Short mmCIF file of C-alpha atoms in Angstrom, two decimals:
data_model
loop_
_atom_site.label_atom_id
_atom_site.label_comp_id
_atom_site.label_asym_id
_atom_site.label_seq_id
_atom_site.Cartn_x
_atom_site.Cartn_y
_atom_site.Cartn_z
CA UNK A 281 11.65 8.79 -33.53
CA UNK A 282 10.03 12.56 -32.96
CA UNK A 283 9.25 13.44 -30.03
CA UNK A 284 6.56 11.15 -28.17
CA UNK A 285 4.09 11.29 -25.26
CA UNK A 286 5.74 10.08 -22.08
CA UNK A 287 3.88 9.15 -19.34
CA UNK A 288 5.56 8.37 -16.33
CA UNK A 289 4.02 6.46 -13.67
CA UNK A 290 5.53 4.57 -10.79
CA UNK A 291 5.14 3.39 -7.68
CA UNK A 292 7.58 4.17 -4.54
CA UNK A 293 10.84 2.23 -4.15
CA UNK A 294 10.17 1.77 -0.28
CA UNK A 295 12.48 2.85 1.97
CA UNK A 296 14.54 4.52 -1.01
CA UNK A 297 12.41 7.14 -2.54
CA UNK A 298 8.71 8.34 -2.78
CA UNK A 299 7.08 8.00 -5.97
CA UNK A 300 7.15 11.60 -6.79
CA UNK A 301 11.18 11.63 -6.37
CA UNK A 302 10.95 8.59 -8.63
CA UNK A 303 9.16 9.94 -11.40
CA UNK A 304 11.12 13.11 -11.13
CA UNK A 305 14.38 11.16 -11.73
CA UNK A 306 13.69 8.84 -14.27
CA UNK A 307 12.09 12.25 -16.33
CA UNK A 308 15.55 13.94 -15.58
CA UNK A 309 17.05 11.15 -17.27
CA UNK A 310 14.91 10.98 -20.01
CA UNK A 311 15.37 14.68 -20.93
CA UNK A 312 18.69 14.36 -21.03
CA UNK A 313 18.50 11.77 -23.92
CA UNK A 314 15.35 13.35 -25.72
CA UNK A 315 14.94 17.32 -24.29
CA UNK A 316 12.04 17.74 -26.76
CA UNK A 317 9.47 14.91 -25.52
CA UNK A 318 6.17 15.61 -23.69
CA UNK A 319 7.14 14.17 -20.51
CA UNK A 320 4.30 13.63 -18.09
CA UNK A 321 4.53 12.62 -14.18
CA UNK A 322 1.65 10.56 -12.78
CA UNK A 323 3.54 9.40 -9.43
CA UNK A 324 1.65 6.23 -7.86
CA UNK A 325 0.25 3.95 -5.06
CA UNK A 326 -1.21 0.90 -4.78
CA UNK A 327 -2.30 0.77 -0.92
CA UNK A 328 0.34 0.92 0.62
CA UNK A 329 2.96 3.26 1.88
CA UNK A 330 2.66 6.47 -0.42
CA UNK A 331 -1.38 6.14 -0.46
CA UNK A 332 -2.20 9.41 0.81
CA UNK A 333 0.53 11.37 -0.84
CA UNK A 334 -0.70 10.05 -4.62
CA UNK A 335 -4.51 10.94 -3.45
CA UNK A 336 -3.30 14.35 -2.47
CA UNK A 337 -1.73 15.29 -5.92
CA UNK A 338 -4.56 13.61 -7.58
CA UNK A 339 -7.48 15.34 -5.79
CA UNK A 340 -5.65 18.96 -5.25
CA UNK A 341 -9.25 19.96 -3.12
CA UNK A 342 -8.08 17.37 -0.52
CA UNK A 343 -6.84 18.00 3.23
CA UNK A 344 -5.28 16.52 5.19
CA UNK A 345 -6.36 15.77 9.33
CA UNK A 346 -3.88 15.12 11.72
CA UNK A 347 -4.11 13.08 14.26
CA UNK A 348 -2.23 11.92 17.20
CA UNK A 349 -2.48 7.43 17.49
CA UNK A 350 -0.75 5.03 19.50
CA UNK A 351 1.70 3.53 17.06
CA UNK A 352 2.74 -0.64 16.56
CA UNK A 353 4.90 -0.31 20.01
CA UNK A 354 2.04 1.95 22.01
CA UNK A 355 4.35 4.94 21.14
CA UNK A 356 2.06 7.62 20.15
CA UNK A 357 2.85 8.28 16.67
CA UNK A 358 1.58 11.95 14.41
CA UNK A 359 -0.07 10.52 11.82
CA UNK A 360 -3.28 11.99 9.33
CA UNK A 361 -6.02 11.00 6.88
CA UNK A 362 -7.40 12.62 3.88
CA UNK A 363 -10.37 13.79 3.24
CA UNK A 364 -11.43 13.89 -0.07
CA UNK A 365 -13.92 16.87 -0.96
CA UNK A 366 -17.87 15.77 -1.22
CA UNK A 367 -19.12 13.44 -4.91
CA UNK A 368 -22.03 11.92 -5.87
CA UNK A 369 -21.45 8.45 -3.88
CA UNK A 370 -19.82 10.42 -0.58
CA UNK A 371 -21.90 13.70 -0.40
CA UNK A 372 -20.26 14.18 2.83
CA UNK A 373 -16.47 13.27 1.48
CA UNK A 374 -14.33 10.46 1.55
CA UNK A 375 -11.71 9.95 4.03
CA UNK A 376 -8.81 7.90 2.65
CA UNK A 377 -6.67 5.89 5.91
CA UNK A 378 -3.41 4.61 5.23
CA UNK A 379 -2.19 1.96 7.90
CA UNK A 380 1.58 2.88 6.96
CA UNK A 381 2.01 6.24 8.42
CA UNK A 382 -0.35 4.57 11.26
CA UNK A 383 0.66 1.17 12.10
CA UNK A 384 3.75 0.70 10.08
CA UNK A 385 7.10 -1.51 9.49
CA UNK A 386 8.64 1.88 9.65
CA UNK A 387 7.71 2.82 13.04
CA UNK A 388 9.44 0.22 14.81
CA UNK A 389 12.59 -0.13 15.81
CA UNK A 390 13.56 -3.05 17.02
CA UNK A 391 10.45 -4.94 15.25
CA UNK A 392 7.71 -6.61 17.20
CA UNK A 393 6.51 -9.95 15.82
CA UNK A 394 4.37 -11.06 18.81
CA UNK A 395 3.29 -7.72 20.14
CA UNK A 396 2.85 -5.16 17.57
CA UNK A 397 -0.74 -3.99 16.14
CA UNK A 398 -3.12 -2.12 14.44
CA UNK A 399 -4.46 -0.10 17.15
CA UNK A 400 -3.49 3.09 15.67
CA UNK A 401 -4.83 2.63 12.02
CA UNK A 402 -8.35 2.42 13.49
CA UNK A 403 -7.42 5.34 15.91
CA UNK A 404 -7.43 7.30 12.47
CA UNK A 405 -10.69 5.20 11.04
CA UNK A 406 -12.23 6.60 14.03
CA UNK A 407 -11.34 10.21 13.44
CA UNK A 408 -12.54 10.02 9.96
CA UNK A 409 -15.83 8.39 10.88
CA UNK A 410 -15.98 11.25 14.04
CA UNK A 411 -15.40 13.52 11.42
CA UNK A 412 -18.70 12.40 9.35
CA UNK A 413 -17.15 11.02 6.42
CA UNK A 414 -19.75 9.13 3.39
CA UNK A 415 -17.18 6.66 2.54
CA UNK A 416 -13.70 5.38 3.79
CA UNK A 417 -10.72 4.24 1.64
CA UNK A 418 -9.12 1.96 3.77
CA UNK A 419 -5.08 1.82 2.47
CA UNK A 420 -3.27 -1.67 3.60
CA UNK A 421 0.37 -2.42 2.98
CA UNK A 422 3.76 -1.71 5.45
CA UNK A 423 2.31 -3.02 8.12
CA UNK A 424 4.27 -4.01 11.21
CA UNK A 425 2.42 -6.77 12.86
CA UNK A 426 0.07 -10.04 12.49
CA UNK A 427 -3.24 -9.31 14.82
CA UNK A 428 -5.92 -10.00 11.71
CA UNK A 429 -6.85 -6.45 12.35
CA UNK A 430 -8.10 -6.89 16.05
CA UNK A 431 -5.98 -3.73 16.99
CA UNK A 432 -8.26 -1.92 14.43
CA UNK A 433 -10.91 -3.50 15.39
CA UNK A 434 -10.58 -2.89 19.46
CA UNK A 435 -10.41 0.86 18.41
CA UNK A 436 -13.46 0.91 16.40
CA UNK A 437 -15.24 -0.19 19.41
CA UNK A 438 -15.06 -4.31 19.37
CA UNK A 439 -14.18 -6.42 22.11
CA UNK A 440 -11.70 -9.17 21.66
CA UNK A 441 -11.92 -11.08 25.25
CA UNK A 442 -10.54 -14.30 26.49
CA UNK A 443 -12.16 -17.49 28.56
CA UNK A 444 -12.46 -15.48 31.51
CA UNK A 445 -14.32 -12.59 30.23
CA UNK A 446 -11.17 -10.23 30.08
CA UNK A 447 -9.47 -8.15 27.52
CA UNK A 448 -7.11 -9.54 25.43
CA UNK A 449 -3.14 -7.66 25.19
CA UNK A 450 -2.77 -6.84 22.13
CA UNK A 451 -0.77 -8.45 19.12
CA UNK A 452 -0.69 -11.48 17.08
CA UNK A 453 0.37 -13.70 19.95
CA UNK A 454 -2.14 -13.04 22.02
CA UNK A 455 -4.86 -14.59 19.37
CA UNK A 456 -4.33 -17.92 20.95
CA UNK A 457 -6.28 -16.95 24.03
CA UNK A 458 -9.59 -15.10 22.40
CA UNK A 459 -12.70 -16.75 23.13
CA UNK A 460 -15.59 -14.34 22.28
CA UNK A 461 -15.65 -11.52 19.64
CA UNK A 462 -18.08 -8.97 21.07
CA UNK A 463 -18.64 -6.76 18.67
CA UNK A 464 -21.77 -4.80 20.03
CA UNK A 465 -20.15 -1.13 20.51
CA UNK A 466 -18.08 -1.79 16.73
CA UNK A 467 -18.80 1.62 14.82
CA UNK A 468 -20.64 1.17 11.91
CA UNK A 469 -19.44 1.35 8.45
CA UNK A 470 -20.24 5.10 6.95
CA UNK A 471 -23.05 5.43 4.28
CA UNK A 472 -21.61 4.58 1.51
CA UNK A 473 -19.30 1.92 3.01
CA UNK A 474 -15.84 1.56 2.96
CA UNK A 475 -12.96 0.19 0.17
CA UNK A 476 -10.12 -1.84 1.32
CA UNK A 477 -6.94 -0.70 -0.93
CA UNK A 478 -4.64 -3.81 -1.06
CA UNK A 479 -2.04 -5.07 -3.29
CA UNK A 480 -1.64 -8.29 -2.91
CA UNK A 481 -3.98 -11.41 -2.72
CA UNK A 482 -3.08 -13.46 -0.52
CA UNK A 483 -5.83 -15.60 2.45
CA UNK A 484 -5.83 -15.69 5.79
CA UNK A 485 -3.98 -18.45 6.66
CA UNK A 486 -1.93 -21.49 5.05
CA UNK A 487 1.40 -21.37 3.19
CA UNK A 488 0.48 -18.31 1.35
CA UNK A 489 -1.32 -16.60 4.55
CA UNK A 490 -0.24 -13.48 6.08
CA UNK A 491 2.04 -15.19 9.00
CA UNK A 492 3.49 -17.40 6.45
CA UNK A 493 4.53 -15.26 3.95
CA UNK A 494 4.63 -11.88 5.77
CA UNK A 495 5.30 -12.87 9.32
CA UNK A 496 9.91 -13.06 8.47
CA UNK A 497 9.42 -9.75 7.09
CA UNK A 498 8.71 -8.86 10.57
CA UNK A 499 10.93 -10.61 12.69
CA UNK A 500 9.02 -13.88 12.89
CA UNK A 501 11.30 -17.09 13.48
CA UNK A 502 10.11 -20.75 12.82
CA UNK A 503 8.25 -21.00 16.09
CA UNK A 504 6.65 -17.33 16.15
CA UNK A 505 5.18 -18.15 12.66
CA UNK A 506 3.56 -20.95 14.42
CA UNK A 507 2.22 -18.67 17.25
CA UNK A 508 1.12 -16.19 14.87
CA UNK A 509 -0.78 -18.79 12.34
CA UNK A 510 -2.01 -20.34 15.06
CA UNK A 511 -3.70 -17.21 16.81
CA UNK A 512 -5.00 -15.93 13.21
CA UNK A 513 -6.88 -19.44 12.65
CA UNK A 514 -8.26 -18.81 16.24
CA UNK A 515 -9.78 -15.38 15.58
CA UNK A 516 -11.09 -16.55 12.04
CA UNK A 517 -13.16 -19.03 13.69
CA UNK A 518 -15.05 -16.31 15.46
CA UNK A 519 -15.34 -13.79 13.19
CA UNK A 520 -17.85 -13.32 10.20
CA UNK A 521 -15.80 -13.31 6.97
CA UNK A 522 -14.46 -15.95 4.85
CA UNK A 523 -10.48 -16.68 5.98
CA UNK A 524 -9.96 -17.70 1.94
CA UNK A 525 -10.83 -14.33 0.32
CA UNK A 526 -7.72 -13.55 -1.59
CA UNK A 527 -6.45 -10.14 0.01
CA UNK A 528 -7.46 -11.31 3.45
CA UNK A 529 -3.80 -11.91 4.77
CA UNK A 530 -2.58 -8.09 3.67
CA UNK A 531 -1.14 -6.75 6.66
CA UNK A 532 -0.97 -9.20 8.82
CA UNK A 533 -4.51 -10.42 8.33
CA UNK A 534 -5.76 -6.66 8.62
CA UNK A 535 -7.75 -7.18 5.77
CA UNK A 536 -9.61 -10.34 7.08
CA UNK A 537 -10.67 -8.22 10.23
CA UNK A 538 -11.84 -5.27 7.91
CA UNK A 539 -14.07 -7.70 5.71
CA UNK A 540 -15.70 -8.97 8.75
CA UNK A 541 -16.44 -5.13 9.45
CA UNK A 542 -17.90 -5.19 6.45
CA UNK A 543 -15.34 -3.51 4.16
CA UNK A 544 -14.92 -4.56 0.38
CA UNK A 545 -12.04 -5.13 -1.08
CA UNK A 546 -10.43 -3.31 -4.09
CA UNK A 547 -7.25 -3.36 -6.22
CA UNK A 548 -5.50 -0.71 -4.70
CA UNK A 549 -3.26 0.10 -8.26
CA UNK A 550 -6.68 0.58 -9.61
CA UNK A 551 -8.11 2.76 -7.08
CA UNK A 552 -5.48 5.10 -6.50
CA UNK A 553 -5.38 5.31 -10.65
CA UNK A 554 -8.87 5.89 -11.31
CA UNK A 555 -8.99 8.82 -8.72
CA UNK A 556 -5.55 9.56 -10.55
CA UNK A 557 -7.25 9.91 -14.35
CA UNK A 558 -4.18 7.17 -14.98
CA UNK A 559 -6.25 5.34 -17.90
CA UNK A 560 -7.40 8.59 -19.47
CA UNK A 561 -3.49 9.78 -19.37
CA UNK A 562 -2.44 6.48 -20.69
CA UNK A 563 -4.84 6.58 -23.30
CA UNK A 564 -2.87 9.69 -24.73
CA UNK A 565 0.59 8.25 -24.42
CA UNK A 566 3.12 6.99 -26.73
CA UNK A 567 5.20 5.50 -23.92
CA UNK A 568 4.15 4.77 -20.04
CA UNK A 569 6.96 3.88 -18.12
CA UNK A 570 6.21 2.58 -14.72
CA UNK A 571 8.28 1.09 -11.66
CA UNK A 572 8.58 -0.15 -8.09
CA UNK A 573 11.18 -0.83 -5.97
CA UNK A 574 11.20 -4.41 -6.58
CA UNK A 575 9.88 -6.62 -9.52
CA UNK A 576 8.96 -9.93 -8.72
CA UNK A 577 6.25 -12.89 -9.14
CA UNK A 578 3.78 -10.78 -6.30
CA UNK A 579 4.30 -7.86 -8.66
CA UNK A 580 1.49 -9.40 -11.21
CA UNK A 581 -0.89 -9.39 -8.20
CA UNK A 582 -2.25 -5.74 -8.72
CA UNK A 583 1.11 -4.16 -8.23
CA UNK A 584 1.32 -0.99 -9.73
CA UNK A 585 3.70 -2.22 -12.39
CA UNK A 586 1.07 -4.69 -13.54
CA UNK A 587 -1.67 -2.14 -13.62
CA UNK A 588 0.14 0.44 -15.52
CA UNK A 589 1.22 -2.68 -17.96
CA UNK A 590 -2.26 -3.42 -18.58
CA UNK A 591 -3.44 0.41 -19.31
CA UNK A 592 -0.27 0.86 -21.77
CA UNK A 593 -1.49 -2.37 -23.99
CA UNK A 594 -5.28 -1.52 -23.68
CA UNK A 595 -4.51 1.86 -25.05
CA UNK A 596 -1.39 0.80 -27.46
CA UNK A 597 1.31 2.67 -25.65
CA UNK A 598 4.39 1.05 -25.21
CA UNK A 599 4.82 -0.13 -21.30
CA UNK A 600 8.73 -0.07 -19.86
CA UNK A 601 9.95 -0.91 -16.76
CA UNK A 602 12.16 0.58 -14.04
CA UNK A 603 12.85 -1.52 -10.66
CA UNK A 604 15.46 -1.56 -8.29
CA UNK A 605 15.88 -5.05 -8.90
CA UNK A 606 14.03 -7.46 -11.55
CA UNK A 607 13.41 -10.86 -10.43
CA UNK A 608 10.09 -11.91 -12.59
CA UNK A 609 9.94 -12.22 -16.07
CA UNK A 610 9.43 -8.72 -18.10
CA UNK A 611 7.66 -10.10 -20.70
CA UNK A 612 4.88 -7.60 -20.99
CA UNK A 613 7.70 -4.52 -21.05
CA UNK A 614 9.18 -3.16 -24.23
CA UNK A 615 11.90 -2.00 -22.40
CA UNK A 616 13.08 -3.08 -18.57
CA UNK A 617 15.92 -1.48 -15.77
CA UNK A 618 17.33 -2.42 -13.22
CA UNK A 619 18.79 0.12 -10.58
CA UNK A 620 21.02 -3.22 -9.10
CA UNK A 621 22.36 -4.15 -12.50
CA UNK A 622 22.88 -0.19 -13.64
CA UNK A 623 24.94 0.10 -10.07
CA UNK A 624 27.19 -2.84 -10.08
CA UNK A 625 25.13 -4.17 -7.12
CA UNK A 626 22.55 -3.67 -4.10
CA UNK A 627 24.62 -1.86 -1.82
CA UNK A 628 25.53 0.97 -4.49
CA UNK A 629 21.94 1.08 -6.01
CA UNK A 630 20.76 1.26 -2.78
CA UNK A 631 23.22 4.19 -1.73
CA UNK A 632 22.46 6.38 -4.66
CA UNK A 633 18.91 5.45 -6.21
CA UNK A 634 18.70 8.86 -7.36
CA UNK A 635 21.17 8.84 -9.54
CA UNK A 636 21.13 5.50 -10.63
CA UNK A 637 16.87 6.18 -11.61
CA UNK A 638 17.85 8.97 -13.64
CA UNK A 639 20.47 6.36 -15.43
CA UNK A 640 17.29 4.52 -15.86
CA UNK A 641 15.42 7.07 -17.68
CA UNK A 642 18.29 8.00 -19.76
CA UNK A 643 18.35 4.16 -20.41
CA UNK A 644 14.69 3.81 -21.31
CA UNK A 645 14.73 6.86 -23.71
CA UNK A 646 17.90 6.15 -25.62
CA UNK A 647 15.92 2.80 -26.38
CA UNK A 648 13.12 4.47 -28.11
CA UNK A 649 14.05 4.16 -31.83
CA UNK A 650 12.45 3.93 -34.94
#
């Protein structure tokens, strides 16, 4: 085959690589099997971690804010927002909030089933409302705790208070005892409202809630599930958003507490690849190879691999597949890699992903034949 249009498009392998070192790897690898393609890098997000970093190369006019928050463990953590320059539905700009650099997994160490929060992610709402923002782009995903968003929430200016009048601690735990929502000094949304960026679908509460499926990816045993679960079913009783919306149990029920702000929710893949120009790119590809760092059934739930999937068919590219390890079918791929199986195993993959992603791309483009 001559040389093609290759547009390469992933998502971060958490905790290995951001998605700009992953596209950059799997395009060294390609050029080294086909030097004379158009290679392309679109490096991706879908709401979580990597969020602000995929705005930033889309939107080069954007800035960044620091801002000092108290992290998941009260530790005060250097985060920042974006803000996006002024458009037609945010005259005054958009400021994009990503709960990850805020409130995440990442920051804790040991983790904190029971006690960690969101405090700090609406710390960083705050600034970008302060700072007189149109319209927020709220960025959920690598979160480290279970409160349903009432850290967030308390920082915005809400009142979560117990039988007795009093404050509640804050953390998933301490759900069980909250007895009023006052919400009479909660911000208000900005003009033109504000987008919740999730990727995955999941309610409140039940077997597929945000304890439940979430909660041992944070340190939760048997009986803290049952705390947690417990204490989310106890805020959604008081609060005024429906506890079934899929996307209401991303982090840890944050999304719940920002629909009962008022927030809408939005495929995050989507978001982050319309401000990209990712269908218009697509649309002039031969190839779009996409990735993440792990493929499985949740990836179809507007994971980036499943977005990107979607654009290459709609557009009649061919769609192929790079994840550190492939545990869902790959039926909508032409081609699929997997960093495990090109390693010899999880430990090695996971020790050079570098090298074993430009493997992958060397892979993927020695498969495109006539």
């Amino acid at each position: 085959m001559e040389h093609v249009r290759i547009l390469i498009a992933p998502d971060s392998f958490k905790g290995s690589a951001t998605a700009t070192e992953v596209a950059q790897a799997i395009a060294a690898g390609w050029g080294l099997a086909r030097p004379h393609d158009d290679v392309r890098l679109m490096p991706m997000a879908d709401g979580g971690e990597g969020t602000l970093d995929a705005f930033e190369v889309a939107v080069p006019a954007a800035r960044r804010i620091r801002v000092t928050v108290q992290g998941p463990d009260e530790r005060p953590v250097e985060a920042s927002w974006l803000l996006l320059p002024p458009s037609p539905e945010a005259p005054a700009g958009t400021g994009v909030v990503e709960l990850a650099c805020t409130s995440g997994i990442t920051l804790l160490d040991p983790l904190r089933p029971l006690t960690a929060h969101t405090f700090g992610f609406g710390q960083a709402i705050a600034s970008a409302l302060d700072h007189g923002v149109s319209r927020l782009l709220l960025a959920l995903g690598g979160s480290a705790s279970t409160d349903g968003g009432a850290g967030a929430l308390t920082a915005l200016g809400a009142r979560l208070l117990d039988e007795n009048g009093r404050q509640l601690a804050f953390g998933g735990a301490a759900l069980n005892d909250v007895a009023r929502v006052d919400t009479a000094g909660l911000r208000p949304l900005p003009p033109s409202g504000a987008l919740i960026l999730s990727d995955v679908t999941n309610p409140l509460l039940g077997p597929l809630g945000a304890a439940a499926v979430f909660g041992p990816q944070k340190g939760a045993d048997a009986a803290e599930l049952a705390l947690l679960e417990s204490g989310l079913a106890r805020l959604a009783a008081l609060m005024p958003a429906d506890s079934a919306t899929p996307g209401a149990g991303a982090a840890g029920g944050t999304g719940f507490g920002l629909l009962a702000w008022g927030a809408r929710l939005a495929p995050g893949s989507a978001a982050v690849g319309d401000a990209l120009g990712l269908p218009a790119a697509a649309a002039g590809a031969d190839v779009l190879v996409t990735g993440e760092g792990r493929f499985d059934a949740q990836s179809a739930a507007g994971k980036v691999p499943a977005y990107a999937s979607a654009l290459a068919k709609a557009s009649g590219a061919r769609a192929m597949l790079v994840a550190g390890g492939i545990e869902a079918p790959t039926d909508d791929f032409a081609a699929a890699v997997s960093l495990v199986e090109l390693a010899g195993g999880l430990e090695a993959a996971l020790a050079e992903p570098v090298r074993w992603l430009r493997e992958a791309g060397t892979s993927l483009a020695s498969s495109l034949v006539e």
